[in-house]
Amino acid sequence: MSTIFDELLSGVKSLLAGFGEEAARSFAADVNWAMPARELAPRGLPCLVHLLRLAEIAGDSARPLARMLADSCRDFHWGQTYTAADFGQDFIDNYGWLEVFGTRGHFANDRIAGGFLVLGPGIEYPDHHHVAEELYIPLASGTEWRRGGDDWRVRAAGEVVHHASNVSHAMRTGAEPLLAFYLWRGGPLAARSTVTGTIGQGT
Ligand SMILES: [Fe+2]
């Protein structure tokens, strides 16, 4: 019998198949979709309140998945890597991720991790880096992203953002929240990022 978790995984597979960029195809080709399910207790977070709005503003190709996340978010196990001591309580109340597959997600995969990041409006995720190579696909438009020493750049829904190993990156939202799909490979998949930035840096 198909579960809400199977629906989540097949939604992610379809989403990823829709991106023709080389980096997206390379990551997608690395995923063996026959992953064993992992039993995880549901865990909610304050940031989930933004999913209703995200289901409205998500790009066309991601909207069904965003709506499913909004409808079923309480069934999933959401996580946070940071605490209020890192970036403040406002960040913690407006930040969270859902690992669909990986070393701790709803499906077990020790080679590549994939999932969703939620940020509320008016939030900055400061400069950080990690060993794993990363792909981000924002599913809603209007957020700003920074990579390496570059300036902030507005990214549209469906743009593929690639972060090579240990390249510093940061994101910040404006009036709207962000839902982004991410993939990690080639490093410790549950590693905590090294944070080098502070909120407001470079503004
Ligand atoms: Fe990252």
Short mmCIF file of C-alpha atoms and ligand atoms in Angstrom, two decimals:
data_model
loop_
_atom_site.label_atom_id
_atom_site.label_comp_id
_atom_site.label_asym_id
_atom_site.label_seq_id
_atom_site.Cartn_x
_atom_site.Cartn_y
_atom_site.Cartn_z
CA MET A 1 0.00 0.00 0.00
CA SER A 2 1.29 3.42 -0.92
CA THR A 3 1.94 5.74 2.00
CA ILE A 4 2.21 9.49 2.34
CA PHE A 5 5.97 8.91 2.51
CA ASP A 6 5.93 7.05 -0.84
CA GLU A 7 3.96 9.98 -2.25
CA LEU A 8 6.59 12.36 -0.91
CA LEU A 9 9.44 10.37 -2.48
CA SER A 10 7.72 10.01 -5.85
CA GLY A 11 6.92 13.74 -5.81
CA VAL A 12 10.59 14.51 -5.24
CA LYS A 13 11.62 12.11 -8.03
CA SER A 14 9.21 13.78 -10.49
CA LEU A 15 10.31 17.24 -9.43
CA LEU A 16 13.97 16.45 -9.95
CA ALA A 17 13.31 14.81 -13.32
CA GLY A 18 11.90 18.12 -14.53
CA PHE A 19 15.22 19.96 -14.35
CA GLY A 20 17.47 19.66 -17.39
CA GLU A 21 20.54 21.43 -16.01
CA GLU A 22 23.67 19.32 -15.95
CA ALA A 23 24.14 19.56 -12.18
CA ALA A 24 20.54 18.49 -11.54
CA ARG A 25 20.84 15.57 -13.95
CA SER A 26 24.12 14.52 -12.35
CA PHE A 27 22.63 14.49 -8.86
CA ALA A 28 19.44 12.77 -10.04
CA ALA A 29 21.47 10.04 -11.73
CA ASP A 30 23.19 9.38 -8.41
CA VAL A 31 19.96 8.56 -6.59
CA ASN A 32 18.91 4.92 -6.38
CA TRP A 33 15.19 5.47 -5.81
CA ALA A 34 14.64 1.97 -4.36
CA MET A 35 15.39 3.17 -0.85
CA PRO A 36 14.16 1.42 2.28
CA ALA A 37 11.70 3.42 4.34
CA ARG A 38 12.74 4.47 7.84
CA GLU A 39 10.25 4.78 10.68
CA LEU A 40 10.38 8.29 12.09
CA ALA A 41 8.00 9.85 14.58
CA PRO A 42 6.21 12.96 13.32
CA ARG A 43 7.89 16.15 14.47
CA GLY A 44 6.49 19.60 13.74
CA LEU A 45 8.16 23.00 13.87
CA PRO A 46 6.89 26.60 14.10
CA CYS A 47 8.08 27.32 10.52
CA LEU A 48 5.42 24.98 9.12
CA VAL A 49 2.87 27.80 9.30
CA HIS A 50 4.54 29.20 6.15
CA LEU A 51 3.68 26.14 4.05
CA LEU A 52 0.14 27.33 3.29
CA ARG A 53 1.49 30.51 1.71
CA LEU A 54 4.23 28.53 -0.04
CA ALA A 55 1.61 26.28 -1.62
CA GLU A 56 0.14 29.45 -3.17
CA ILE A 57 3.38 31.01 -4.42
CA ALA A 58 5.35 27.92 -5.48
CA GLY A 59 6.26 27.70 -9.15
CA ASP A 60 3.90 25.70 -11.35
CA SER A 61 5.95 22.50 -11.41
CA ALA A 62 6.40 22.46 -7.63
CA ARG A 63 2.93 23.57 -6.56
CA PRO A 64 1.35 20.09 -6.17
CA LEU A 65 4.27 19.01 -4.01
CA ALA A 66 4.14 22.22 -1.98
CA ARG A 67 0.41 21.66 -1.43
CA MET A 68 1.03 18.08 -0.33
CA LEU A 69 3.67 19.31 2.12
CA ALA A 70 1.26 21.91 3.47
CA ASP A 71 -1.55 19.34 3.86
CA SER A 72 0.57 16.57 5.38
CA CYS A 73 3.40 18.41 7.11
CA ARG A 74 2.38 17.13 10.55
CA ASP A 75 3.02 13.54 9.42
CA PHE A 76 6.66 14.27 8.65
CA HIS A 77 9.77 14.51 10.80
CA TRP A 78 11.11 18.06 10.54
CA GLY A 79 14.53 18.99 11.84
CA GLN A 80 16.78 21.88 12.73
CA THR A 81 20.56 21.95 12.78
CA TYR A 82 20.88 25.17 14.75
CA THR A 83 19.56 26.54 18.01
CA ALA A 84 18.56 30.02 19.13
CA ALA A 85 22.12 30.42 20.44
CA ASP A 86 23.39 30.34 16.85
CA PHE A 87 21.18 32.82 14.98
CA GLY A 88 18.52 33.96 17.47
CA GLN A 89 14.96 32.88 18.31
CA ASP A 90 13.40 34.55 15.26
CA PHE A 91 15.54 32.40 12.99
CA ILE A 92 14.66 29.22 14.88
CA ASP A 93 10.94 30.02 14.71
CA ASN A 94 11.20 30.49 10.93
CA TYR A 95 13.57 27.73 9.85
CA GLY A 96 13.41 23.99 9.39
CA TRP A 97 14.14 21.15 7.02
CA LEU A 98 12.62 17.84 6.08
CA GLU A 99 15.07 15.15 5.02
CA VAL A 100 13.21 12.96 2.55
CA PHE A 101 16.16 10.62 2.06
CA GLY A 102 19.61 10.39 3.58
CA THR A 103 21.28 9.10 6.68
CA ARG A 104 18.45 10.32 8.94
CA GLY A 105 15.46 10.94 6.60
CA HIS A 106 12.24 9.08 5.84
CA PHE A 107 14.15 6.89 3.37
CA ALA A 108 17.61 5.50 4.04
CA ASN A 109 20.44 6.52 1.74
CA ASP A 110 24.06 6.80 2.83
CA ARG A 111 25.30 8.21 -0.48
CA ILE A 112 23.09 11.22 -1.14
CA ALA A 113 20.63 13.24 0.92
CA GLY A 114 17.65 15.21 -0.33
CA GLY A 115 14.91 17.22 1.26
CA PHE A 116 13.22 20.56 1.76
CA LEU A 117 14.26 23.74 3.49
CA VAL A 118 11.68 26.23 4.80
CA LEU A 119 12.54 29.81 5.74
CA GLY A 120 9.96 32.35 6.85
CA PRO A 121 9.85 35.93 5.53
CA GLY A 122 12.57 38.36 6.58
CA ILE A 123 15.09 35.67 7.52
CA GLU A 124 18.78 35.50 6.72
CA TYR A 125 20.68 32.23 6.76
CA PRO A 126 24.23 33.57 7.16
CA ASP A 127 27.34 32.44 5.27
CA HIS A 128 28.15 28.82 5.90
CA HIS A 129 29.91 25.96 4.15
CA HIS A 130 30.28 22.20 4.34
CA VAL A 131 32.30 19.42 2.77
CA ALA A 132 29.33 17.97 0.87
CA GLU A 133 28.59 19.26 -2.62
CA GLU A 134 25.11 20.78 -2.65
CA LEU A 135 22.34 21.55 -5.07
CA TYR A 136 19.51 23.88 -4.15
CA ILE A 137 16.38 24.51 -6.19
CA PRO A 138 14.23 27.32 -4.78
CA LEU A 139 10.58 26.44 -5.41
CA ALA A 140 9.31 29.98 -4.77
CA SER A 141 10.72 33.14 -6.34
CA GLY A 142 12.17 36.29 -4.84
CA THR A 143 14.77 35.09 -2.37
CA GLU A 144 18.35 36.30 -2.50
CA TRP A 145 21.31 33.96 -2.58
CA ARG A 146 25.02 34.59 -2.24
CA ARG A 147 27.85 32.24 -3.19
CA GLY A 148 31.54 32.65 -2.40
CA GLY A 149 32.55 36.31 -2.58
CA ASP A 150 29.75 37.20 -5.01
CA ASP A 151 27.03 39.78 -4.43
CA TRP A 152 23.51 38.81 -3.39
CA ARG A 153 21.49 37.58 -6.35
CA VAL A 154 17.72 37.14 -6.66
CA ARG A 155 16.84 33.61 -7.70
CA ALA A 156 13.60 32.60 -9.41
CA ALA A 157 11.59 29.47 -8.68
CA GLY A 158 13.17 26.52 -10.46
CA GLU A 159 16.68 27.97 -10.77
CA VAL A 160 19.34 25.42 -9.97
CA VAL A 161 21.91 26.72 -7.47
CA HIS A 162 25.08 24.66 -7.17
CA HIS A 163 27.48 24.91 -4.24
CA ALA A 164 30.75 23.06 -4.70
CA SER A 165 32.42 21.47 -1.67
CA ASN A 166 33.36 24.00 1.02
CA VAL A 167 32.16 27.03 -0.98
CA SER A 168 30.55 29.56 1.34
CA HIS A 169 26.89 30.44 0.71
CA ALA A 170 24.04 32.38 2.30
CA MET A 171 20.34 33.00 1.63
CA ARG A 172 17.85 35.60 2.72
CA THR A 173 14.11 36.01 2.26
CA GLY A 174 12.12 39.20 1.72
CA ALA A 175 8.38 39.61 2.10
CA GLU A 176 7.64 35.98 1.21
CA PRO A 177 8.84 32.70 2.70
CA LEU A 178 11.09 30.21 0.90
CA LEU A 179 10.63 26.55 0.14
CA ALA A 180 13.70 25.02 -1.48
CA PHE A 181 14.64 21.48 -2.44
CA TYR A 182 18.20 20.47 -1.59
CA LEU A 183 20.55 17.62 -2.38
CA TRP A 184 23.84 16.79 -0.65
CA ARG A 185 26.49 14.30 -1.74
CA GLY A 186 30.17 13.61 -1.34
CA GLY A 187 30.60 14.46 2.31
CA PRO A 188 29.21 13.55 5.71
CA LEU A 189 25.49 13.83 5.00
CA ALA A 190 24.41 14.84 8.49
CA ALA A 191 27.30 17.21 9.18
CA ARG A 192 26.68 20.53 10.77
CA SER A 193 27.74 23.39 8.49
CA THR A 194 30.65 25.62 9.41
CA VAL A 195 29.19 29.08 9.93
CA THR A 196 31.40 32.04 9.08
CA GLY A 197 28.82 34.79 8.63
CA THR A 198 26.59 36.72 10.93
CA ILE A 199 23.09 37.98 10.26
CA GLY A 200 23.14 41.28 8.41
CA GLN A 201 26.65 40.84 7.07
CA GLY A 202 27.07 42.25 3.60
CA THR A 203 23.77 44.08 3.54
FE FE B 1 24.51 24.43 2.26
#
